[in-house]
Coordinates of C-alpha atoms and ligand atoms in Angstrom, one line a residue:
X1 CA 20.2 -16.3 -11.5
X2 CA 19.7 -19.8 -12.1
X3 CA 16.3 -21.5 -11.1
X4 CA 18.7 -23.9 -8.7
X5 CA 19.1 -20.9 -6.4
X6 CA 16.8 -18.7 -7.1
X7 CA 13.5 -20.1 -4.8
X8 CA 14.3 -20.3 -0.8
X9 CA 11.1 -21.7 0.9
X10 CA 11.4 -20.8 4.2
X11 CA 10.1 -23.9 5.5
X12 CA 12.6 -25.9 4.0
X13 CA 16.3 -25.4 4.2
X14 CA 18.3 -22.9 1.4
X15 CA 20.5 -25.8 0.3
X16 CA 17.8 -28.3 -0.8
X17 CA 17.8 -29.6 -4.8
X18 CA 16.6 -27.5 -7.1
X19 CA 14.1 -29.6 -8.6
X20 CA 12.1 -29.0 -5.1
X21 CA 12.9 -25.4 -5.6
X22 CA 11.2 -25.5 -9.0
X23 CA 8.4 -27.6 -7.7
X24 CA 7.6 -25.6 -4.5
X25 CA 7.3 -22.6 -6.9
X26 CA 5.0 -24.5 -9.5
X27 CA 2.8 -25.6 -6.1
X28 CA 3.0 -22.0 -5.0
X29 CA 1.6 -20.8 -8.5
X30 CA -0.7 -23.4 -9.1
X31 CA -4.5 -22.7 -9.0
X32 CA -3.4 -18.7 -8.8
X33 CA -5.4 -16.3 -10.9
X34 CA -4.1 -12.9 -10.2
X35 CA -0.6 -11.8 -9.1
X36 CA -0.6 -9.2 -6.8
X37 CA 2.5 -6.8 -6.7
X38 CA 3.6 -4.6 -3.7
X39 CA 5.9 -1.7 -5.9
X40 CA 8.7 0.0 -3.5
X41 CA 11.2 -2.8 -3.0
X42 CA 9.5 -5.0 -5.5
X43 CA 9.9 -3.6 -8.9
X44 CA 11.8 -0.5 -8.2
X45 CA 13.3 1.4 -5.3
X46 CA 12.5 4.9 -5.3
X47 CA 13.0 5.6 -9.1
X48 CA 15.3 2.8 -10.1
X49 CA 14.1 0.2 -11.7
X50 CA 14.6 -3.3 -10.0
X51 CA 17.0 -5.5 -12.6
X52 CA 14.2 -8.2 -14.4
X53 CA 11.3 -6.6 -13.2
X54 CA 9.7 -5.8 -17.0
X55 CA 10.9 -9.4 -17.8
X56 CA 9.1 -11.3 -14.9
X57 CA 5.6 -9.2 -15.1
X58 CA 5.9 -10.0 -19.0
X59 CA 6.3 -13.6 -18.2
X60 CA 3.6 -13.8 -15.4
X61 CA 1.0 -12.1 -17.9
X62 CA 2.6 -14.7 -20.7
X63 CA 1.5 -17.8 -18.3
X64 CA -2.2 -16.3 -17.8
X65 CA -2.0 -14.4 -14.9
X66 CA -3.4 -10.6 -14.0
X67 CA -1.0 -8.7 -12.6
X68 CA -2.1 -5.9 -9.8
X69 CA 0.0 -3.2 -8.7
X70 CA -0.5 -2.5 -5.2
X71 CA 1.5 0.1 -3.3
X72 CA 0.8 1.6 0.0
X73 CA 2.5 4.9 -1.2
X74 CA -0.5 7.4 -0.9
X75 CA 1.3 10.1 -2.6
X76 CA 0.0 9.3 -5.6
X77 CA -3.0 8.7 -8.1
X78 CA -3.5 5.5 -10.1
X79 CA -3.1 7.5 -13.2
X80 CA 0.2 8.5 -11.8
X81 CA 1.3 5.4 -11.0
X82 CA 0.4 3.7 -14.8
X83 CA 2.9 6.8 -15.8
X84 CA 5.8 5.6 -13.3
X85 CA 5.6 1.7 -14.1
X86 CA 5.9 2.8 -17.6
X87 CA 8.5 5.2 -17.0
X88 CA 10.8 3.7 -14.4
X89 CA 10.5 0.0 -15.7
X90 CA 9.0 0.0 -18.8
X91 CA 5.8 -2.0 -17.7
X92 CA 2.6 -1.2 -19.5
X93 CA -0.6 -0.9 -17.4
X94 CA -4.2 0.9 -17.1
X95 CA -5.4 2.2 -14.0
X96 CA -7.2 -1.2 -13.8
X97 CA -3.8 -2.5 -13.0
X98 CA -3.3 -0.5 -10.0
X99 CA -4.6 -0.9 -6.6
X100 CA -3.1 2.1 -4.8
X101 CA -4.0 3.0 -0.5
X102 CA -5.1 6.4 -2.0
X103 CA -7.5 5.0 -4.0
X104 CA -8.0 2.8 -1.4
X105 CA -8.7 4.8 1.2
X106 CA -11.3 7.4 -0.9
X107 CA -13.1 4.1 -1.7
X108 CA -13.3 2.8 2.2
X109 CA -14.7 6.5 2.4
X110 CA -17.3 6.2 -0.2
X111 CA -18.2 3.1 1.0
X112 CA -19.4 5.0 4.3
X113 CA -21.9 7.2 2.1
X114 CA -21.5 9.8 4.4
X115 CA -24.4 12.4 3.5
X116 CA -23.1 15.9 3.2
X117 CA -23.2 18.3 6.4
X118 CA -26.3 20.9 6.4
X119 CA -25.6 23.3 4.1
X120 CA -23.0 21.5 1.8
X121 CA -23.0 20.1 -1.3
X122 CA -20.2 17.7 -0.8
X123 CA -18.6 15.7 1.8
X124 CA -16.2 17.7 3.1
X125 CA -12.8 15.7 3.8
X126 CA -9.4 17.5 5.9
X127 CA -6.8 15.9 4.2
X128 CA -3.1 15.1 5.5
X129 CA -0.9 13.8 3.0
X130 CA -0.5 15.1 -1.3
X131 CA -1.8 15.7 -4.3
X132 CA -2.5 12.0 -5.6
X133 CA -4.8 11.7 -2.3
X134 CA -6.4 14.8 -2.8
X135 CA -6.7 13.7 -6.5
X136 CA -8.6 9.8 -5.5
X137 CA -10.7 11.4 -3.4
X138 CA -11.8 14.0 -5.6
X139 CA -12.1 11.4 -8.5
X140 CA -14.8 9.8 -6.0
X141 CA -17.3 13.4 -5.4
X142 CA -15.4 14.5 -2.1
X143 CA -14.4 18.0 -1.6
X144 CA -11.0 18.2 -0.2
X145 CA -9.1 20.6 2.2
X146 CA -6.0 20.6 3.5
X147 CA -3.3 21.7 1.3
X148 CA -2.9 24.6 2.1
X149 CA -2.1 23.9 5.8
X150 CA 1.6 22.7 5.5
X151 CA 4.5 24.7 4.0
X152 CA 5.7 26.4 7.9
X153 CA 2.2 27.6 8.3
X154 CA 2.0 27.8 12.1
X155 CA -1.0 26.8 14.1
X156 CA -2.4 29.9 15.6
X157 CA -2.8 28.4 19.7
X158 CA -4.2 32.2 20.6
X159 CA -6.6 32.7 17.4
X160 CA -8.0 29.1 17.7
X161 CA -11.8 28.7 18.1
X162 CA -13.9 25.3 16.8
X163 CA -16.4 27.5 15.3
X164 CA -13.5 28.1 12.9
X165 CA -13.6 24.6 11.6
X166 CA -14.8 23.9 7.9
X167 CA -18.6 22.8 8.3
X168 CA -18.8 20.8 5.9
X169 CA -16.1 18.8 6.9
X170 CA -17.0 14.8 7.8
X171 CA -13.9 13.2 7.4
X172 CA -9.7 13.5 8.2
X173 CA -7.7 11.0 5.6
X174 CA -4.5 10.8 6.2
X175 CA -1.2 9.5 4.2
X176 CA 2.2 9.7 4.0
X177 CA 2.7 14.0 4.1
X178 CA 6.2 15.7 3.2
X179 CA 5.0 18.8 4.5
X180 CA 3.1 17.5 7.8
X181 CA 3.4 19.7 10.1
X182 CA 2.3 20.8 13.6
X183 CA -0.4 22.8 12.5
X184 CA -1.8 20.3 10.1
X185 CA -1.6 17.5 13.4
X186 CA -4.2 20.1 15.6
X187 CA -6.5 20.9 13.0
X188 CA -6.9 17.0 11.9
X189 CA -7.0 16.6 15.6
X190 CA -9.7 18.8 16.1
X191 CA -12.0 17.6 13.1
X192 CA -12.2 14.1 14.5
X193 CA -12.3 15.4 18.1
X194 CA -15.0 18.4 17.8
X195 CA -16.3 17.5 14.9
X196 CA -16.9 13.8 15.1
X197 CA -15.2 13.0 11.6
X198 CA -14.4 9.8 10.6
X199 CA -10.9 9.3 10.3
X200 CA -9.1 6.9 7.7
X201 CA -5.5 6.6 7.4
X202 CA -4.2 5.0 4.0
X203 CA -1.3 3.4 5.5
X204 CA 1.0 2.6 8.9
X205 CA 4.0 1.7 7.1
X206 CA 6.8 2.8 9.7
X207 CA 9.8 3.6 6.9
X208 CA 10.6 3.3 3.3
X209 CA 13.1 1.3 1.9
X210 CA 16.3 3.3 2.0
X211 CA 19.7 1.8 2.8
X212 CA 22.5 3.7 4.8
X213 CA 19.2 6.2 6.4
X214 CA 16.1 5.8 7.5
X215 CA 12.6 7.6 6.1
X216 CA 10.1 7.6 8.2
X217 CA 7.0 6.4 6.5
X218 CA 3.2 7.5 6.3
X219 CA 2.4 4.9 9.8
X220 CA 4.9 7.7 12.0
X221 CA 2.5 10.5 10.9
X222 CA -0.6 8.1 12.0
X223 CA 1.6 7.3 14.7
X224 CA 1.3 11.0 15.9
X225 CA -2.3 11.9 15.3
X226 CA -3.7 8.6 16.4
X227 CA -1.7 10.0 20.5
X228 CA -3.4 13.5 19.3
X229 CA -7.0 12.9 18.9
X230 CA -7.1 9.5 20.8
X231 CA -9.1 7.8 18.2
X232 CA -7.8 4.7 15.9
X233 CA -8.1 5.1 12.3
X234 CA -9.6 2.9 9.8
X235 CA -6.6 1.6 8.0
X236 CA -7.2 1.1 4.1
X237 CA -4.4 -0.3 2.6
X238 CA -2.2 -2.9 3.3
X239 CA -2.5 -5.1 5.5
X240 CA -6.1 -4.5 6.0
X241 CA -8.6 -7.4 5.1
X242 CA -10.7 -4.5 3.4
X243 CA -8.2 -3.7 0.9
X244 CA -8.4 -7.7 -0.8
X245 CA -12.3 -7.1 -0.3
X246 CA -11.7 -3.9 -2.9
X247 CA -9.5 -6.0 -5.6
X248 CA -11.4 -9.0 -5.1
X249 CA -14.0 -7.3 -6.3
X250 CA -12.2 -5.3 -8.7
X251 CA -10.9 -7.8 -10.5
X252 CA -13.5 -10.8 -10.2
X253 CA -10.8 -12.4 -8.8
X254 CA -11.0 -14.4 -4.8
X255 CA -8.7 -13.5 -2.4
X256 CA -8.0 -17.5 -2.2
X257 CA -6.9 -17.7 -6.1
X258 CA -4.4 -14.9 -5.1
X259 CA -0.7 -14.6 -4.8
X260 CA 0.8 -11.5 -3.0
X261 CA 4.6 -10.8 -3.6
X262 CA 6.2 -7.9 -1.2
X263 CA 9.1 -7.1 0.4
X264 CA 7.9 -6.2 4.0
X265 CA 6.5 -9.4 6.5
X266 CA 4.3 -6.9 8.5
X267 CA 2.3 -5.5 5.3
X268 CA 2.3 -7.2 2.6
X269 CA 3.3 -11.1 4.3
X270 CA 0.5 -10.3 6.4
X271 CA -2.2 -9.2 4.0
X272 CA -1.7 -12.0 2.2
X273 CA -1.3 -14.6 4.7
X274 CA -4.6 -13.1 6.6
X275 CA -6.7 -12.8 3.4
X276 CA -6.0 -16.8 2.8
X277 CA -3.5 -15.7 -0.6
X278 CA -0.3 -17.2 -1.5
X279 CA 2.6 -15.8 -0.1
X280 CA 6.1 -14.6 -1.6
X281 CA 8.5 -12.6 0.0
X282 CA 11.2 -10.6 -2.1
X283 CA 14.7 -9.8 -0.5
X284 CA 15.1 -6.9 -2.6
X285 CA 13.7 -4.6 -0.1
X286 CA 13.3 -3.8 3.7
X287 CA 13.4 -7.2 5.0
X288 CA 16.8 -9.4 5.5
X289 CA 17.3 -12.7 4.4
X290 CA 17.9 -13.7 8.4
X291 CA 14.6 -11.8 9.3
X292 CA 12.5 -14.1 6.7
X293 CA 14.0 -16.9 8.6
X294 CA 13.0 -15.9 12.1
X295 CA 9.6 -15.0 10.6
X296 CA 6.8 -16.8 12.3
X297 CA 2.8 -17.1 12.3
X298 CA 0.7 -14.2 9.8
X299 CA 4.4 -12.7 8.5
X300 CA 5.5 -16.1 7.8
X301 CA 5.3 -16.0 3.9
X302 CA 5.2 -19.5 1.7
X303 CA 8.4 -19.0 -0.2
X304 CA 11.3 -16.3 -0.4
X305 CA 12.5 -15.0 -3.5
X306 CA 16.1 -12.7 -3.7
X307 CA 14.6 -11.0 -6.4
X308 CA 11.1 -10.6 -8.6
X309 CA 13.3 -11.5 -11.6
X310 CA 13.5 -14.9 -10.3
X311 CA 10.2 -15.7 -11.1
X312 CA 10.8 -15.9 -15.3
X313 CA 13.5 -18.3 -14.5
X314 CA 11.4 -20.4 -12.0
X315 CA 8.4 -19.8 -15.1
X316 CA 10.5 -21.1 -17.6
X317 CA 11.7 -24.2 -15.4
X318 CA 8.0 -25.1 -14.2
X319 CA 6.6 -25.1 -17.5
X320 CA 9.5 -27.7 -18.8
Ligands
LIG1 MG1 7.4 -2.4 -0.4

């Protein structure tokens, strides 16, 4: 696409020249350090690769700037993630790179420096979601249950007692769960009720981006166990405020020399917006082009782009 079309600020109309396109996006740039990259909808969707996606990261790391991954998908690790960018699109990263709400969430945890329960080693933590959480919050000294509380495994309503609870249990985490089930909902339930754990969620994302069906995202599964227990979770990823706290620091880079790019107003727009970074919505996902127009206050991002691969075009213009 041609840099004459390929920037839409939202607060100007689509039609206007595309030297203000081009300058808009060099304004937008400007004084930006890092590059911060929502995944699902961004760079791929699902397993395929979005067209230009290698090619823009290569030229945003070409004109100086770190590029972070950060996904909301808590199914899996950072180590798992460098595998997919290189896999899917090609792109080339560390775990450095990656900023995932798993990794998030098991760092929010450690942050608490919960002491173990009497009698325990560990922290103990129930979790509800897959093996990349379990993974981050192994990586970071928690003991982890959980997994084997899915797979049809019905809650036993006659056999229940709280004594039966794991001990050494201080925390539920929960993320987006394939096999989420009834029986995994009470038990969670019952640690934060009975047992007074904390409880973090990684995400409240409501759907993925699918077209012609809907999947229901990790924030229905909070959605449920939030009405279940009666407690709000502590939200780690996107768009929590504590989330830009961890790359920030991560990366030695202020949340104000920032630029997020996503493809969902009510996440990523409004992380970014909130956390005082630039702003770029991508079309190339869940949000319409008509829905970026009606967009107003935190979701109201600073310029729209159809696609990621617009920004080596709008590079290559800006640096003329
Ligand atoms: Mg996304």
């Amino acid at each position: 696409m041609a840099a004459a079309t390929a920037a839409r600020s939202v607060r100007r109309s689509a039609t206007r020249l595309a030297s203000s396109d081009v300058a808009t996006f060099r304004s937008w740039l400007d004084g930006v350090d890092a590059v911060l990259l929502d995944c699902d909808g961004v760079i791929w969707r699902g397993t395929t690769p979005i067209p230009g996606a290698l090619a823009a990261i290569d030229a945003l790391r070409a004109a100086g700037k770190r590029v972070v991954f950060v996904s909301n998908n808590s199914t899996k690790s950072r180590a798992t993630y460098v595998g997919k960018l290189k896999r899917v699109c090609g792109i080339e990263s560390t775990v450095d790179d990656v900023m995932s709400s798993a990794f998030a969430a098991a760092s929010l945890l450690a942050s608490k420096k919960l002491a173990p329960a009497e009698g325990h080693d560990q922290v103990g933590v129930f979790v509800v979601g897959e093996s990349g959480l379990h993974e981050e919050l192994r990586a970071q000294g928690f003991r982890t249950i959980g997994q084997d509380e899915g797979g049809g495994k019905p809650f036993d309503f006659a056999g229940f007692d709280v004594a039966s609870l794991d001990g050494g249990v201080r925390a539920v985490v929960q993320g987006f769960d394939t096999e989420f089930s009834y029986n995994k909902l009470a038990l969670a339930a019952s640690y934060i009720r009975y047992a007074r754990a904390e409880y973090v969620a990684t995400n409240t994302d409501e759907t993925f981006p699918a077209h012609g069906f809907v999947v229901p995202g990790g924030g229905s599964m909070v959605a449920a166990l939030r009405t279940g227990c009666g407690v709000e979770p502590e939200v780690a990823g996107k768009p929590s405020p504590r989330l830009m706290d961890l790359i920030a620091a991560h990366i030695g880079v202020p949340a104000s020399r920032c630029a997020m790019v996503g493809d969902r107003l009510n996440t990523d727009i409004r992380f970014g917006n909130s956390t005082g970074a630039q702003t770029a919505l991508v079309l190339t996902g869940v949000t319409t082009a008509a829905q970026a127009e009606a967009s107003k206050g935190p979701e109201r991002p600073d310029i729209v782009l159809d696609s990621i691969a617009d920004v080596t075009a709008l590079l290559a213009a800006a640096s003329e």
